[in-house]
PDB file of C-alpha atoms in Angstrom:
ATOM      1  CA  ARG S 172     -15.260  29.847  16.256  1.00  0.00           C
ATOM      2  CA  LEU S 173     -13.659  26.700  14.980  1.00  0.00           C
ATOM      3  CA  MET S 174     -15.202  23.369  15.837  1.00  0.00           C
ATOM      4  CA  VAL S 175     -12.825  20.478  16.290  1.00  0.00           C
ATOM      5  CA  LEU S 176     -14.079  17.013  15.488  1.00  0.00           C
ATOM      6  CA  ARG S 177     -12.565  14.320  17.632  1.00  0.00           C
ATOM      7  CA  THR S 178     -12.589  10.622  16.959  1.00  0.00           C
ATOM      8  CA  LYS S 179     -12.856   8.228  19.914  1.00  0.00           C
ATOM      9  CA  SER S 180      -9.125   7.866  20.312  1.00  0.00           C
ATOM     10  CA  PRO S 181      -6.173   7.421  17.981  1.00  0.00           C
ATOM     11  CA  MET S 182      -6.086   4.125  16.141  1.00  0.00           C
ATOM     12  CA  LYS S 183      -3.114   1.835  16.062  1.00  0.00           C
ATOM     13  CA  ASN S 184      -1.108   2.063  12.869  1.00  0.00           C
ATOM     14  CA  ILE S 185      -2.304   0.112   9.859  1.00  0.00           C
ATOM     15  CA  VAL S 186       0.629  -1.399   7.961  1.00  0.00           C
ATOM     16  CA  LEU S 187       0.037  -2.466   4.356  1.00  0.00           C
ATOM     17  CA  ILE S 188       2.224  -5.216   2.900  1.00  0.00           C
ATOM     18  CA  GLY S 189       2.044  -7.030  -0.413  1.00  0.00           C
ATOM     19  CA  LEU S 190       3.522  -7.597  -3.820  1.00  0.00           C
ATOM     20  CA  PRO S 191       4.589  -4.790  -6.135  1.00  0.00           C
ATOM     21  CA  GLY S 192       1.423  -3.570  -7.846  1.00  0.00           C
ATOM     22  CA  ALA S 193      -0.917  -4.715  -5.045  1.00  0.00           C
ATOM     23  CA  GLY S 194      -2.025  -1.107  -4.492  1.00  0.00           C
ATOM     24  CA  LYS S 195      -0.445  -0.456  -1.090  1.00  0.00           C
ATOM     25  CA  SER S 196       0.269   3.234  -1.736  1.00  0.00           C
ATOM     26  CA  THR S 197      -3.047   3.968  -3.444  1.00  0.00           C
ATOM     27  CA  VAL S 198      -5.126   2.051  -0.891  1.00  0.00           C
ATOM     28  CA  GLY S 199      -3.032   3.623   1.882  1.00  0.00           C
ATOM     29  CA  VAL S 200      -3.836   7.195   0.869  1.00  0.00           C
ATOM     30  CA  ILE S 201      -7.575   6.477   0.549  1.00  0.00           C
ATOM     31  CA  LEU S 202      -7.581   4.540   3.839  1.00  0.00           C
ATOM     32  CA  ALA S 203      -5.808   7.381   5.672  1.00  0.00           C
ATOM     33  CA  LYS S 204      -8.351   9.892   4.331  1.00  0.00           C
ATOM     34  CA  THR S 205     -11.256   7.605   5.223  1.00  0.00           C
ATOM     35  CA  LEU S 206     -10.085   7.045   8.804  1.00  0.00           C
ATOM     36  CA  GLY S 207      -8.600  10.501   9.452  1.00  0.00           C
ATOM     37  CA  MET S 208      -5.101   9.089   9.872  1.00  0.00           C
ATOM     38  CA  LYS S 209      -1.652  10.166   8.671  1.00  0.00           C
ATOM     39  CA  PHE S 210      -0.093   8.441   5.650  1.00  0.00           C
ATOM     40  CA  ILE S 211       3.498   7.219   5.325  1.00  0.00           C
ATOM     41  CA  ASP S 212       4.976   5.519   2.266  1.00  0.00           C
ATOM     42  CA  THR S 213       8.227   3.783   3.236  1.00  0.00           C
ATOM     43  CA  ASP S 214       9.530   3.989  -0.344  1.00  0.00           C
ATOM     44  CA  ILE S 215       9.301   7.785  -0.114  1.00  0.00           C
ATOM     45  CA  VAL S 216      10.945   7.690   3.329  1.00  0.00           C
ATOM     46  CA  ILE S 217      13.892   5.815   1.748  1.00  0.00           C
ATOM     47  CA  GLN S 218      14.135   8.382  -1.056  1.00  0.00           C
ATOM     48  CA  GLU S 219      14.064  11.243   1.470  1.00  0.00           C
ATOM     49  CA  HIS S 220      16.731   9.582   3.673  1.00  0.00           C
ATOM     50  CA  THR S 221      19.067   8.860   0.740  1.00  0.00           C
ATOM     51  CA  GLY S 222      18.256  11.671  -1.690  1.00  0.00           C
ATOM     52  CA  ARG S 223      18.065   9.036  -4.430  1.00  0.00           C
ATOM     53  CA  LEU S 224      15.406   7.143  -6.370  1.00  0.00           C
ATOM     54  CA  LEU S 225      14.790   3.522  -5.362  1.00  0.00           C
ATOM     55  CA  GLN S 226      15.843   2.175  -8.761  1.00  0.00           C
ATOM     56  CA  GLU S 227      19.041   4.225  -8.611  1.00  0.00           C
ATOM     57  CA  ILE S 228      19.939   2.677  -5.234  1.00  0.00           C
ATOM     58  CA  ILE S 229      19.229  -0.844  -6.520  1.00  0.00           C
ATOM     59  CA  ASP S 230      21.181  -0.280  -9.767  1.00  0.00           C
ATOM     60  CA  THR S 231      24.150   1.422  -8.104  1.00  0.00           C
ATOM     61  CA  ASP S 232      24.454  -0.293  -4.728  1.00  0.00           C
ATOM     62  CA  GLY S 233      22.743  -3.628  -5.412  1.00  0.00           C
ATOM     63  CA  PRO S 234      19.708  -5.325  -3.902  1.00  0.00           C
ATOM     64  CA  GLU S 235      21.384  -6.349  -0.623  1.00  0.00           C
ATOM     65  CA  LEU S 236      22.419  -2.815   0.322  1.00  0.00           C
ATOM     66  CA  PHE S 237      18.998  -1.535  -0.739  1.00  0.00           C
ATOM     67  CA  LEU S 238      17.340  -4.013   1.648  1.00  0.00           C
ATOM     68  CA  LYS S 239      19.629  -2.827   4.474  1.00  0.00           C
ATOM     69  CA  ILE S 240      18.717   0.828   3.749  1.00  0.00           C
ATOM     70  CA  GLU S 241      15.026  -0.129   3.595  1.00  0.00           C
ATOM     71  CA  GLU S 242      15.164  -1.901   6.959  1.00  0.00           C
ATOM     72  CA  GLU S 243      17.031   0.974   8.643  1.00  0.00           C
ATOM     73  CA  SER S 244      14.549   3.499   7.223  1.00  0.00           C
ATOM     74  CA  ILE S 245      11.574   1.513   8.535  1.00  0.00           C
ATOM     75  CA  ILE S 246      13.138   0.999  11.980  1.00  0.00           C
ATOM     76  CA  SER S 247      13.729   4.771  12.194  1.00  0.00           C
ATOM     77  CA  LEU S 248       9.948   5.370  11.998  1.00  0.00           C
ATOM     78  CA  HIS S 249       7.946   5.854  15.186  1.00  0.00           C
ATOM     79  CA  PRO S 250       4.519   6.754  13.817  1.00  0.00           C
ATOM     80  CA  CYS S 251       1.197   6.785  15.571  1.00  0.00           C
ATOM     81  CA  ASN S 252      -2.286   6.938  14.112  1.00  0.00           C
ATOM     82  CA  SER S 253      -0.790   6.295  10.656  1.00  0.00           C
ATOM     83  CA  VAL S 254      -1.408   4.167   7.611  1.00  0.00           C
ATOM     84  CA  ILE S 255       1.969   2.866   6.449  1.00  0.00           C
ATOM     85  CA  ALA S 256       2.440   1.571   2.918  1.00  0.00           C
ATOM     86  CA  THR S 257       5.594  -0.536   2.747  1.00  0.00           C
ATOM     87  CA  GLY S 258       7.663  -1.449  -0.258  1.00  0.00           C
ATOM     88  CA  GLY S 259       7.055  -4.980  -1.509  1.00  0.00           C
ATOM     89  CA  SER S 260      10.472  -6.053  -0.234  1.00  0.00           C
ATOM     90  CA  ALA S 261       9.993  -4.790   3.337  1.00  0.00           C
ATOM     91  CA  VAL S 262       9.130  -8.338   4.465  1.00  0.00           C
ATOM     92  CA  TYR S 263      12.756  -9.383   3.899  1.00  0.00           C
ATOM     93  CA  GLY S 264      13.688  -7.271   6.942  1.00  0.00           C
ATOM     94  CA  ARG S 265      12.736  -9.278  10.032  1.00  0.00           C
ATOM     95  CA  GLU S 266      13.570  -6.450  12.455  1.00  0.00           C
ATOM     96  CA  ALA S 267      11.675  -3.915  10.343  1.00  0.00           C
ATOM     97  CA  MET S 268       8.580  -6.115  10.210  1.00  0.00           C
ATOM     98  CA  GLU S 269       8.687  -6.855  13.942  1.00  0.00           C
ATOM     99  CA  HIS S 270       9.029  -3.100  14.562  1.00  0.00           C
ATOM    100  CA  LEU S 271       5.972  -2.323  12.400  1.00  0.00           C
ATOM    101  CA  LYS S 272       3.962  -5.258  13.786  1.00  0.00           C
ATOM    102  CA  SER S 273       4.591  -4.133  17.373  1.00  0.00           C
ATOM    103  CA  GLN S 274       3.001  -0.766  16.583  1.00  0.00           C
ATOM    104  CA  GLY S 275       0.065  -1.748  14.424  1.00  0.00           C
ATOM    105  CA  ILE S 276      -2.113  -4.082  12.462  1.00  0.00           C
ATOM    106  CA  VAL S 277      -0.438  -5.657   9.426  1.00  0.00           C
ATOM    107  CA  VAL S 278      -2.727  -6.013   6.419  1.00  0.00           C
ATOM    108  CA  PHE S 279      -1.592  -8.187   3.501  1.00  0.00           C
ATOM    109  CA  LEU S 280      -3.071  -6.941   0.220  1.00  0.00           C
ATOM    110  CA  ASN S 281      -2.946 -10.157  -1.753  1.00  0.00           C
ATOM    111  CA  ILE S 282      -2.992 -10.317  -5.543  1.00  0.00           C
ATOM    112  CA  SER S 283      -2.424 -13.235  -7.896  1.00  0.00           C
ATOM    113  CA  TYR S 284       0.730 -13.644  -9.950  1.00  0.00           C
ATOM    114  CA  ASP S 285      -1.186 -12.784 -13.141  1.00  0.00           C
ATOM    115  CA  GLU S 286      -2.616  -9.646 -11.531  1.00  0.00           C
ATOM    116  CA  MET S 287       0.880  -8.548 -10.442  1.00  0.00           C
ATOM    117  CA  VAL S 288       2.237  -8.980 -13.975  1.00  0.00           C
ATOM    118  CA  LYS S 289      -0.753  -7.096 -15.430  1.00  0.00           C
ATOM    119  CA  ARG S 290      -0.237  -4.146 -13.045  1.00  0.00           C
ATOM    120  CA  LEU S 291       3.546  -3.837 -13.438  1.00  0.00           C
ATOM    121  CA  SER S 292       4.085  -1.933 -16.652  1.00  0.00           C
ATOM    122  CA  ASN S 293       7.131  -0.040 -15.344  1.00  0.00           C
ATOM    123  CA  ILE S 294       9.154  -2.908 -13.899  1.00  0.00           C
ATOM    124  CA  LYS S 295      12.534  -1.523 -15.045  1.00  0.00           C
ATOM    125  CA  THR S 296      12.126   1.837 -13.272  1.00  0.00           C
ATOM    126  CA  ARG S 297       9.814   1.064 -10.366  1.00  0.00           C
ATOM    127  CA  GLY S 298      12.440   0.062  -7.821  1.00  0.00           C
ATOM    128  CA  ILE S 299      11.526  -3.604  -7.493  1.00  0.00           C
ATOM    129  CA  VAL S 300      14.158  -5.582  -5.616  1.00  0.00           C
ATOM    130  CA  ARG S 301      15.168  -8.686  -7.533  1.00  0.00           C
ATOM    131  CA  ILE S 302      18.318 -10.698  -7.186  1.00  0.00           C
ATOM    132  CA  PRO S 303      20.091 -10.976 -10.571  1.00  0.00           C
ATOM    133  CA  GLY S 304      18.523 -13.856 -12.505  1.00  0.00           C
ATOM    134  CA  GLN S 305      15.402 -13.900 -10.300  1.00  0.00           C
ATOM    135  CA  THR S 306      12.213 -14.072 -12.345  1.00  0.00           C
ATOM    136  CA  LEU S 307       8.981 -12.389 -11.302  1.00  0.00           C
ATOM    137  CA  HIS S 308       7.593 -15.857 -10.606  1.00  0.00           C
ATOM    138  CA  ASP S 309      10.564 -16.601  -8.308  1.00  0.00           C
ATOM    139  CA  LEU S 310       9.935 -13.287  -6.524  1.00  0.00           C
ATOM    140  CA  PHE S 311       6.220 -14.136  -6.141  1.00  0.00           C
ATOM    141  CA  ASP S 312       6.957 -17.626  -4.764  1.00  0.00           C
ATOM    142  CA  GLN S 313       9.575 -16.294  -2.338  1.00  0.00           C
ATOM    143  CA  ARG S 314       7.545 -13.386  -0.933  1.00  0.00           C
ATOM    144  CA  ILE S 315       4.041 -14.848  -0.505  1.00  0.00           C
ATOM    145  CA  PRO S 316       5.023 -16.995   2.535  1.00  0.00           C
ATOM    146  CA  LEU S 317       6.663 -13.921   4.128  1.00  0.00           C
ATOM    147  CA  TYR S 318       3.537 -11.807   3.645  1.00  0.00           C
ATOM    148  CA  GLU S 319       1.474 -14.640   5.160  1.00  0.00           C
ATOM    149  CA  LYS S 320       3.884 -14.884   8.102  1.00  0.00           C
ATOM    150  CA  TYR S 321       3.612 -11.224   9.122  1.00  0.00           C
ATOM    151  CA  ALA S 322      -0.046 -10.537   8.249  1.00  0.00           C
ATOM    152  CA  ASP S 323      -2.716 -10.066  10.901  1.00  0.00           C
ATOM    153  CA  ILE S 324      -5.304  -9.681   8.147  1.00  0.00           C
ATOM    154  CA  ARG S 325      -5.253 -10.901   4.554  1.00  0.00           C
ATOM    155  CA  ILE S 326      -7.400  -9.247   1.906  1.00  0.00           C
ATOM    156  CA  ASP S 327      -7.629 -10.682  -1.580  1.00  0.00           C
ATOM    157  CA  CYS S 328      -7.752  -7.758  -3.970  1.00  0.00           C
ATOM    158  CA  SER S 329      -7.121  -9.076  -7.461  1.00  0.00           C
ATOM    159  CA  ASP S 330      -9.696  -7.505  -9.783  1.00  0.00           C
ATOM    160  CA  GLU S 331     -10.935  -5.193  -6.994  1.00  0.00           C
ATOM    161  CA  MET S 332     -11.395  -1.433  -7.166  1.00  0.00           C
ATOM    162  CA  PHE S 333      -9.174   0.365  -4.640  1.00  0.00           C
ATOM    163  CA  GLU S 334     -12.193   1.915  -2.894  1.00  0.00           C
ATOM    164  CA  HIS S 335     -13.669  -1.548  -2.381  1.00  0.00           C
ATOM    165  CA  VAL S 336     -10.389  -2.778  -0.878  1.00  0.00           C
ATOM    166  CA  VAL S 337     -10.452   0.197   1.529  1.00  0.00           C
ATOM    167  CA  GLU S 338     -14.029  -0.696   2.533  1.00  0.00           C
ATOM    168  CA  LYS S 339     -12.928  -4.282   3.219  1.00  0.00           C
ATOM    169  CA  VAL S 340     -10.011  -3.136   5.397  1.00  0.00           C
ATOM    170  CA  VAL S 341     -12.160  -0.708   7.404  1.00  0.00           C
ATOM    171  CA  ASP S 342     -14.898  -3.317   7.811  1.00  0.00           C
ATOM    172  CA  ILE S 343     -12.533  -6.025   9.071  1.00  0.00           C
ATOM    173  CA  ILE S 344     -10.736  -3.686  11.477  1.00  0.00           C
ATOM    174  CA  ARG S 345     -14.015  -2.458  12.946  1.00  0.00           C
ATOM    175  CA  LYS S 346     -15.617  -5.931  13.109  1.00  0.00           C
ATOM    176  CA  GLN S 347     -12.606  -7.382  14.889  1.00  0.00           C
ATOM    177  CA  GLY S 348     -12.353  -4.402  17.233  1.00  0.00           C
ATOM    178  CA  LEU S 349      -8.742  -3.820  16.259  1.00  0.00           C
ATOM    179  CA  GLU S 350      -8.885  -0.016  16.362  1.00  0.00           C
ATOM    180  CA  ASN S 351      -6.994   0.342  19.641  1.00  0.00           C
ATOM    181  CA  ARG S 352      -5.530  -3.094  20.105  1.00  0.00           C
TER     182      ARG S 352
END
């Protein structure tokens, strides 16, 4: 006979936002395993919807069309009991962020500018949306207020091990009773 373990009830989605290199995908996978939730990476959703790599879309179609594709891909999601790792540029899509926020808890994984630069060794191929001429510092300055705007929870994770970040997220969600909000 098979025994089925049941948790209290499904949790609301946990949506991870933050700069490129903040660890959204890595933390997301560990968090989903820890909490027994599904995992969705919106960058992979975009690649599945388009059949193309993120960088290819940005290089071929430009950043504006990429952002439109990203927003449409996010709005098409109707997950439950999922950890959702968004692309760093997801916060440019107001409708996409409102859609995600209405279905879950938005957690901003915050890293410093220096930490972002240190973690981004593959900036040319990673699929980072930058307007031509925009520096990484410009990108940082433009996005931080957007992450702050949409976040329910902010976790500083510069110089933190991913497992420790996961512990912080779980601890805050449980302490604030946000599981089934």
